[in-house]
mmCIF file of C-alpha atoms in Angstrom:
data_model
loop_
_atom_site.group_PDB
_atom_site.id
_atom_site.type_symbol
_atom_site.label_atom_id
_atom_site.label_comp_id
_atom_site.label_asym_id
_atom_site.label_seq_id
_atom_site.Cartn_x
_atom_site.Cartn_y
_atom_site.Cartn_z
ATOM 1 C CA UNK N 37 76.726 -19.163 -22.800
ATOM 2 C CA UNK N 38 76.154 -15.716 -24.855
ATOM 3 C CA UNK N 39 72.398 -16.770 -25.295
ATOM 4 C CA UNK N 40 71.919 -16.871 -21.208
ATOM 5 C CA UNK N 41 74.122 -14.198 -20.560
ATOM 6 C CA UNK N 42 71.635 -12.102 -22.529
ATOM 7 C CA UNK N 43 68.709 -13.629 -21.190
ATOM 8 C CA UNK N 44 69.912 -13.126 -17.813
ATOM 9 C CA UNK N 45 70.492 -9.465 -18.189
ATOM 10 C CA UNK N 46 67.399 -8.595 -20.099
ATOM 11 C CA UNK N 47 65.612 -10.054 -17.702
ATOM 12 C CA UNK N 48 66.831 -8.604 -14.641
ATOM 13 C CA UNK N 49 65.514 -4.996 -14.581
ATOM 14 C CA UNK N 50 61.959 -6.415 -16.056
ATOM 15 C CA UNK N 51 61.685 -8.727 -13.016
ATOM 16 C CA UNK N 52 60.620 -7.196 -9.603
ATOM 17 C CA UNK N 53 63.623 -6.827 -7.265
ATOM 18 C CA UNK N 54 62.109 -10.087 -4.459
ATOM 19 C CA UNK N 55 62.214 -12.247 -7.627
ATOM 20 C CA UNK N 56 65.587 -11.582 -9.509
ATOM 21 C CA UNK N 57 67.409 -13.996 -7.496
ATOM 22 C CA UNK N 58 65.416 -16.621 -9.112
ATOM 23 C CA UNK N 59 66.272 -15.613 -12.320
ATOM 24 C CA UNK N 60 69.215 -17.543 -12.493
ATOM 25 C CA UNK N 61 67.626 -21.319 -12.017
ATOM 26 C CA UNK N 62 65.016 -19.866 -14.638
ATOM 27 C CA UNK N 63 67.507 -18.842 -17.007
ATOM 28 C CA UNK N 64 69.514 -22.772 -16.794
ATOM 29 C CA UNK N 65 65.645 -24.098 -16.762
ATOM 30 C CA UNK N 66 65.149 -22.486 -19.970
ATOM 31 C CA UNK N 67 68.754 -23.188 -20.993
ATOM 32 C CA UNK N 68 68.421 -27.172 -20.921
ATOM 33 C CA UNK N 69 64.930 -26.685 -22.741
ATOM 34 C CA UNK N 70 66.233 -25.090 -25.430
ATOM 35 C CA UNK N 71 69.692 -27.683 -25.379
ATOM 36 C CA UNK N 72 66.987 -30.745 -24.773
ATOM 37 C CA UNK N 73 64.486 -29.828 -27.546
ATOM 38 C CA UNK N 74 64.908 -33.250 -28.537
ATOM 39 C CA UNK N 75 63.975 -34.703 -25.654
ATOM 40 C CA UNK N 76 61.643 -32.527 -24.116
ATOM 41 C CA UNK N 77 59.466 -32.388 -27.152
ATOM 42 C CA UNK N 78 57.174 -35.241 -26.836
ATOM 43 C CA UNK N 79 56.504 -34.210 -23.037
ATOM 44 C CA UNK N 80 55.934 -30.725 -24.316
ATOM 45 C CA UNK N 81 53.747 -31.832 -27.288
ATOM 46 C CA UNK N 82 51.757 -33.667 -25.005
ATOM 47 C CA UNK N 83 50.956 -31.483 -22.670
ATOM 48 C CA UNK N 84 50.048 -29.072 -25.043
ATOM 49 C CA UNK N 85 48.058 -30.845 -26.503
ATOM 50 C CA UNK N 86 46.124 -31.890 -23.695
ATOM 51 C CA UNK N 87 45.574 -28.466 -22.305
ATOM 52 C CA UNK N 88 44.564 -27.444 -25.747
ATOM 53 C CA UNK N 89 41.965 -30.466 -26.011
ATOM 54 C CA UNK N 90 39.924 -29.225 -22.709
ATOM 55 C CA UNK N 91 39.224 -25.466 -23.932
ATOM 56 C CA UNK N 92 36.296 -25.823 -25.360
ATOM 57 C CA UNK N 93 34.889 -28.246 -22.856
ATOM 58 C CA UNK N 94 34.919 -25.088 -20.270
ATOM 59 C CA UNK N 95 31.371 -23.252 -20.220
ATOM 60 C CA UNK N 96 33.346 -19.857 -19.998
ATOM 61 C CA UNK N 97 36.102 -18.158 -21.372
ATOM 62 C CA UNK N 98 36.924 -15.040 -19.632
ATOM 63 C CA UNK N 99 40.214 -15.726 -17.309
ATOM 64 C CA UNK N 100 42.488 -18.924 -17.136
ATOM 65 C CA UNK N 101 45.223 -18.526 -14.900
ATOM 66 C CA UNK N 102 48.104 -21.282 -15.887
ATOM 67 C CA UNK N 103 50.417 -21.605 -12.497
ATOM 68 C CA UNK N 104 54.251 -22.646 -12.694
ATOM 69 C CA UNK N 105 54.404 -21.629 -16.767
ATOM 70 C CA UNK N 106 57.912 -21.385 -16.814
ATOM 71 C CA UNK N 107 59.721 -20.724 -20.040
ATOM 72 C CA UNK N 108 56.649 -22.165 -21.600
ATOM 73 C CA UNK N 109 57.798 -24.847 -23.063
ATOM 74 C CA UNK N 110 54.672 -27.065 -22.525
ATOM 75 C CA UNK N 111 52.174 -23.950 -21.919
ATOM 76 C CA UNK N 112 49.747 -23.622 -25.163
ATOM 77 C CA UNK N 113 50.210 -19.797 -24.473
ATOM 78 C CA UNK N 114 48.499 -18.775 -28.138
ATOM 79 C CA UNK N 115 45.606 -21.292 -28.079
ATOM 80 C CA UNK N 116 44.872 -19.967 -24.572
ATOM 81 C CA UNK N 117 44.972 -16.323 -25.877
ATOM 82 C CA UNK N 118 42.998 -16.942 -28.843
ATOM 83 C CA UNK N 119 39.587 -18.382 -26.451
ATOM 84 C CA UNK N 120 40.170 -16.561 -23.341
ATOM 85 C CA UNK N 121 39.520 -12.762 -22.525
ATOM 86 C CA UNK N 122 42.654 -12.921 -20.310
ATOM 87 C CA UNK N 123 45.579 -15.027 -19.634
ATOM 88 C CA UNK N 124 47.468 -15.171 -16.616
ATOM 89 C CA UNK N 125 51.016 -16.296 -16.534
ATOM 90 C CA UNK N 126 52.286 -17.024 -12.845
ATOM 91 C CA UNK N 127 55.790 -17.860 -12.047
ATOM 92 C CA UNK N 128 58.457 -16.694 -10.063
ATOM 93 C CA UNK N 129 60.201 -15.662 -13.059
ATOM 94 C CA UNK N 130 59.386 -14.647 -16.252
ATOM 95 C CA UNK N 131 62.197 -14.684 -18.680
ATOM 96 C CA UNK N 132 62.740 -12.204 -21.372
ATOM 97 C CA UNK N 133 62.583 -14.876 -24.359
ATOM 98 C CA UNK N 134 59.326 -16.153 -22.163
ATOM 99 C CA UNK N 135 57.752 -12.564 -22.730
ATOM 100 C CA UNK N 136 58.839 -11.913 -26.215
ATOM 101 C CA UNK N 137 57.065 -15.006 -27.295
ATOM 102 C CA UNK N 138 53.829 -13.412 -25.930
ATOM 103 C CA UNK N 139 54.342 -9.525 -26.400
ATOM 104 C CA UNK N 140 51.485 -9.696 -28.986
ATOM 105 C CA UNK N 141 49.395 -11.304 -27.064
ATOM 106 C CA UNK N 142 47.782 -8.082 -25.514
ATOM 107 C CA UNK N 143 45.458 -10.105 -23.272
ATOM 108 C CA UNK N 144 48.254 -12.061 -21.305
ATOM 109 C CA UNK N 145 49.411 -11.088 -18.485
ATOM 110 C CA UNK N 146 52.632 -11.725 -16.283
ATOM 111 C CA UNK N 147 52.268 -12.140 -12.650
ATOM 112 C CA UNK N 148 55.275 -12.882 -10.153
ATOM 113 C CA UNK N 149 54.431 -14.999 -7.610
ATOM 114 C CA UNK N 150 56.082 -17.115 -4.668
ATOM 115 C CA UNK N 151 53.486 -19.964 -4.805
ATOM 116 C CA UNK N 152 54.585 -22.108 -2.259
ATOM 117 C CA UNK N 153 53.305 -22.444 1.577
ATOM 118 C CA UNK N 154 57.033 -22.980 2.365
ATOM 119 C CA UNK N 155 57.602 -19.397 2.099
ATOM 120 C CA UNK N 156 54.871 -17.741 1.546
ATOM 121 C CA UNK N 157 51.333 -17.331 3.735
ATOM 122 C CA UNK N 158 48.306 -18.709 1.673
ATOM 123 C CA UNK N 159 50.104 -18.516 -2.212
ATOM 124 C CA UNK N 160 47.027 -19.159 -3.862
ATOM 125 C CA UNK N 161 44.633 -16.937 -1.889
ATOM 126 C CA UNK N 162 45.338 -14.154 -4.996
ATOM 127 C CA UNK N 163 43.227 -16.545 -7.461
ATOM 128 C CA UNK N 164 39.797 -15.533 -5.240
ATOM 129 C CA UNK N 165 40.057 -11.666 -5.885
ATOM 130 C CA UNK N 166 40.477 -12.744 -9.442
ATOM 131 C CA UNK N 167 37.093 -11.700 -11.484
ATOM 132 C CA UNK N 168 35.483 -13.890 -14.088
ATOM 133 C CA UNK N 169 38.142 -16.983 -13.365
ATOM 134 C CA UNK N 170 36.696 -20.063 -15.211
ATOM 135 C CA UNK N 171 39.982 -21.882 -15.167
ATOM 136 C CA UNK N 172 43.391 -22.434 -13.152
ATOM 137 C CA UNK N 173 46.144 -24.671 -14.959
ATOM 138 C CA UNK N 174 49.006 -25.842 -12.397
ATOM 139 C CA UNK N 175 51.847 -26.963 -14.876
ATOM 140 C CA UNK N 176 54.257 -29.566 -13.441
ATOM 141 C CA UNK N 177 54.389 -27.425 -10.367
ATOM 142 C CA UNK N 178 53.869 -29.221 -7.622
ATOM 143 C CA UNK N 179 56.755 -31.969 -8.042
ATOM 144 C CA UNK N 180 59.057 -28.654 -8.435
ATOM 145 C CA UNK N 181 57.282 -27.071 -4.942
ATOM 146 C CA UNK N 182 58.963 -30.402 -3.428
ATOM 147 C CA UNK N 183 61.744 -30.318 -4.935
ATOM 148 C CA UNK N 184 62.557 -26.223 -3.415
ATOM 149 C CA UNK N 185 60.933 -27.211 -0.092
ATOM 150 C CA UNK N 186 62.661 -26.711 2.927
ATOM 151 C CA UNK N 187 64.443 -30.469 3.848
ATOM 152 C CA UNK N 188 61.591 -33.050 5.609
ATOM 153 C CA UNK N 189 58.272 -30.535 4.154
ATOM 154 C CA UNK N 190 58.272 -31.637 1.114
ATOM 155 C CA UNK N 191 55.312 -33.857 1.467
ATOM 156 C CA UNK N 192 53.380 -30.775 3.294
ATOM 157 C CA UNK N 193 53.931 -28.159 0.863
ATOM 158 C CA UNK N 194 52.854 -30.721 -1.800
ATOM 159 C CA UNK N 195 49.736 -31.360 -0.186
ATOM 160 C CA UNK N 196 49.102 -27.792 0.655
ATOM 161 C CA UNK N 197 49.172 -26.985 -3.080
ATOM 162 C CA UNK N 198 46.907 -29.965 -4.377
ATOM 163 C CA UNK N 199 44.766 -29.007 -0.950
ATOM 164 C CA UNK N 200 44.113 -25.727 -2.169
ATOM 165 C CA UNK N 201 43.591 -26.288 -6.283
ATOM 166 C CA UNK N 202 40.652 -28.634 -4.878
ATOM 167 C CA UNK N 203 38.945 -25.426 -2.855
ATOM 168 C CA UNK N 204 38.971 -23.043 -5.915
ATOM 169 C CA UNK N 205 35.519 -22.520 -6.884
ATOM 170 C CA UNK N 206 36.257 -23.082 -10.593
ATOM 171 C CA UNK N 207 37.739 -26.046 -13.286
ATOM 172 C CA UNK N 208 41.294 -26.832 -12.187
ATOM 173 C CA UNK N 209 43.951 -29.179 -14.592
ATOM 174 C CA UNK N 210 46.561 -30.855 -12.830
ATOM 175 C CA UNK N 211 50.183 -31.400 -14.761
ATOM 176 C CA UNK N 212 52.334 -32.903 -12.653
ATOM 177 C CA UNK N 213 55.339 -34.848 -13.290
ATOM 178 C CA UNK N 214 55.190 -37.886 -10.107
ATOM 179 C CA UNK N 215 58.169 -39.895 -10.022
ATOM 180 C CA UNK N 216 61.812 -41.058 -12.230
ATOM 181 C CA UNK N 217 64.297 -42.939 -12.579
ATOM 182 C CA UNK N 218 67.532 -43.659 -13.746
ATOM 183 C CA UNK N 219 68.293 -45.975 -16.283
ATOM 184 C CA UNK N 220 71.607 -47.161 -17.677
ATOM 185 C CA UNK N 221 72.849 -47.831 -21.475
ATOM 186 C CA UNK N 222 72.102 -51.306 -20.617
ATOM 187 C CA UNK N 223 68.703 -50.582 -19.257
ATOM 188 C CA UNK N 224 69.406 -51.544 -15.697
ATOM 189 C CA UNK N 225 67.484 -49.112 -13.448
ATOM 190 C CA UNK N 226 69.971 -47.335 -10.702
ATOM 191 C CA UNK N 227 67.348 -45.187 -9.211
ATOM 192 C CA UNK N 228 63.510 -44.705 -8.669
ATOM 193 C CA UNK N 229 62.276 -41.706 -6.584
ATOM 194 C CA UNK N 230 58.411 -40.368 -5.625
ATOM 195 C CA UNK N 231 58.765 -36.781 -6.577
ATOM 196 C CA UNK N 232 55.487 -36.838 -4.638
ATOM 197 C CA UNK N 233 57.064 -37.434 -1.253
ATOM 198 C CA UNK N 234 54.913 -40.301 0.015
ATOM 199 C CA UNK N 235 51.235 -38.187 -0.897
ATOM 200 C CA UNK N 236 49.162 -40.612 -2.449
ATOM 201 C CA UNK N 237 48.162 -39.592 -5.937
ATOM 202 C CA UNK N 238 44.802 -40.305 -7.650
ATOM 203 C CA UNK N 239 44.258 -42.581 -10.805
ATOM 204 C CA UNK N 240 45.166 -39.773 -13.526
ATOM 205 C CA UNK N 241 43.320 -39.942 -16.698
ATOM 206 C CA UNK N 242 46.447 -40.183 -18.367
ATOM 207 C CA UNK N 243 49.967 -40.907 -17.593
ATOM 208 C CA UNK N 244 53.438 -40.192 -20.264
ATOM 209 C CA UNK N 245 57.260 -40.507 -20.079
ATOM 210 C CA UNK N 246 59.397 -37.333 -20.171
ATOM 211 C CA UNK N 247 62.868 -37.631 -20.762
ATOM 212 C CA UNK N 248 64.261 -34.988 -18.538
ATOM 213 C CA UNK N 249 68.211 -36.089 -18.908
ATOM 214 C CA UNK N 250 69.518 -37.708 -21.627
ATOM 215 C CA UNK N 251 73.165 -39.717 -21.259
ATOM 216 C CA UNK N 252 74.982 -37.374 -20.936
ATOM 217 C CA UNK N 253 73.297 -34.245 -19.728
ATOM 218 C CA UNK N 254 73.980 -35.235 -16.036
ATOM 219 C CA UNK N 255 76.167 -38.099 -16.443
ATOM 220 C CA UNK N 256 77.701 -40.127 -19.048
ATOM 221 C CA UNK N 257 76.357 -43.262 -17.311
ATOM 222 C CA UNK N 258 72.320 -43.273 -16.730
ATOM 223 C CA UNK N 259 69.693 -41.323 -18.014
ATOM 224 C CA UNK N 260 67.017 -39.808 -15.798
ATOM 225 C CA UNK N 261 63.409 -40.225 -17.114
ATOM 226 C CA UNK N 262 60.051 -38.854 -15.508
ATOM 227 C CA UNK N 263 56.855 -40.080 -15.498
ATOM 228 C CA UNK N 264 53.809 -37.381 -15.792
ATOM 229 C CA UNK N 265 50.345 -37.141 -14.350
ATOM 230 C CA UNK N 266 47.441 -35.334 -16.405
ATOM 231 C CA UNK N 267 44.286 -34.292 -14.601
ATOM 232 C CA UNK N 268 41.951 -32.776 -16.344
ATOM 233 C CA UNK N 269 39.736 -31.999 -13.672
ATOM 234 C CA UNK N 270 41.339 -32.498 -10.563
ATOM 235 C CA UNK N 271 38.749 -31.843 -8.165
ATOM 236 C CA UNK N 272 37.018 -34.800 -9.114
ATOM 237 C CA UNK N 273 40.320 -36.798 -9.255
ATOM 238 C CA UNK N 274 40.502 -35.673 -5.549
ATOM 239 C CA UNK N 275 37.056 -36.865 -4.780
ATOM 240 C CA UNK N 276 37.686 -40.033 -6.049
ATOM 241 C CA UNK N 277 40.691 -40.339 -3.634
ATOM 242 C CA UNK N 278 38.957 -39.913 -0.991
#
């Protein structure tokens, strides 16, 4: 408890005064991270990984915005800073562990933002006054976007948010985690649930497991495990959809 007490309060006066009652789901986020490493890791590595894979595909390499970072966990925040010009961080909170990681990073920025239609008029509408964007990252975002929707639109805000990645006029990745389930010792499933709300989803190019909940982080009886999306370029994901 002494590590989120202090990450709680050394947070709090850094964080603009809208956001700071969100720093207290960021700070048990980054809590059962840090408690999960275990578990979390091959997700993370992954994802990494995969971001990390695509930079030198992109013709450019002046501004990548990454949306939903988090605590970072999966975000290759030094390989991004090392090829870009500028990086831009966007959350609604930005922990104080999360910005001593990249306080030598002089190109990468932190931006607070509410990013969801549920609350806020046109969330990504910021990205177009951007300069010199060549890429925008949304990382295991828009599952979470359901998940803090207002009860029955949690399909629209999900849609919104995929809706709008495929209108920005540069690359876009899509990490998204898209459904779980619970699983016993025994291996009998208990639970299944479409973290996408009944959107159809796109073939990905690539699909993994995360282990979000071990036995015994939520209950000593199942386990809860995720599976995740990767689109590397999701505007052609989307046109394949359609």
């Amino acid at each position: 408890m002494l590590a989120e007490t202090i990450a709680y309060a050394t947070s709090y006066f850094a964080t603009p005064e809208p956001f700071r009652r969100h720093i207290n789901e960021a700070v048990g986020l980054w809590s059962r991270g840090r408690r999960q490493a275990h578990a979390w890791g091959p997700h993370a590595g992954e994802t990494s990984r995969s971001i990390t894979a695509l930079i030198d595909r992109l013709p450019a390499h002046r501004t990548v915005v990454v949306l939903g970072s988090g605590p970072l966990f999966d975000v290759p925040v030094e390989a991004l800073a090392a090829r870009f010009g500028r990086v831009i961080l966007v959350d609604r909170a930005h922990l104080s562990p999360t910005r001593q990681r990249t306080r030598n990073l002089a190109n990468v920025r932190h931006d607070w933002r509410d990013l969801s239609t549920a609350t806020t008029a046109d969330p990504l509408g910021f990205l177009l006054a951007i300069p010199d964007l060549d890429w925008v990252i949304s990382v295991n975002l828009a599952s979470q976007l359901g998940v803090d929707a207002p009860f029955g639109q949690e399909r629209r805000v999900i849609e919104a948010h995929l809706a709008d990645l495929s209108r920005l006029p540069c690359p876009v990745t899509v990490v998204t985690d898209i459904s779980f389930r619970t699983v016993d010792r025994a291996g009998r499933e208990h639970e299944r649930f479409d973290l996408m709300h009944g959107h159809p989803m796109p073939d990905p190019a690539r699909t993994w497991h995360w282990e979000v909940a071990p036995h015994g982080e939520e209950n000593r009886v199942t386990r809860r495990e995720h599976v995740v999306a990767f689109y590397p370029d999701w505007r052609e994901a989307s046109r394949q959809k359609a």
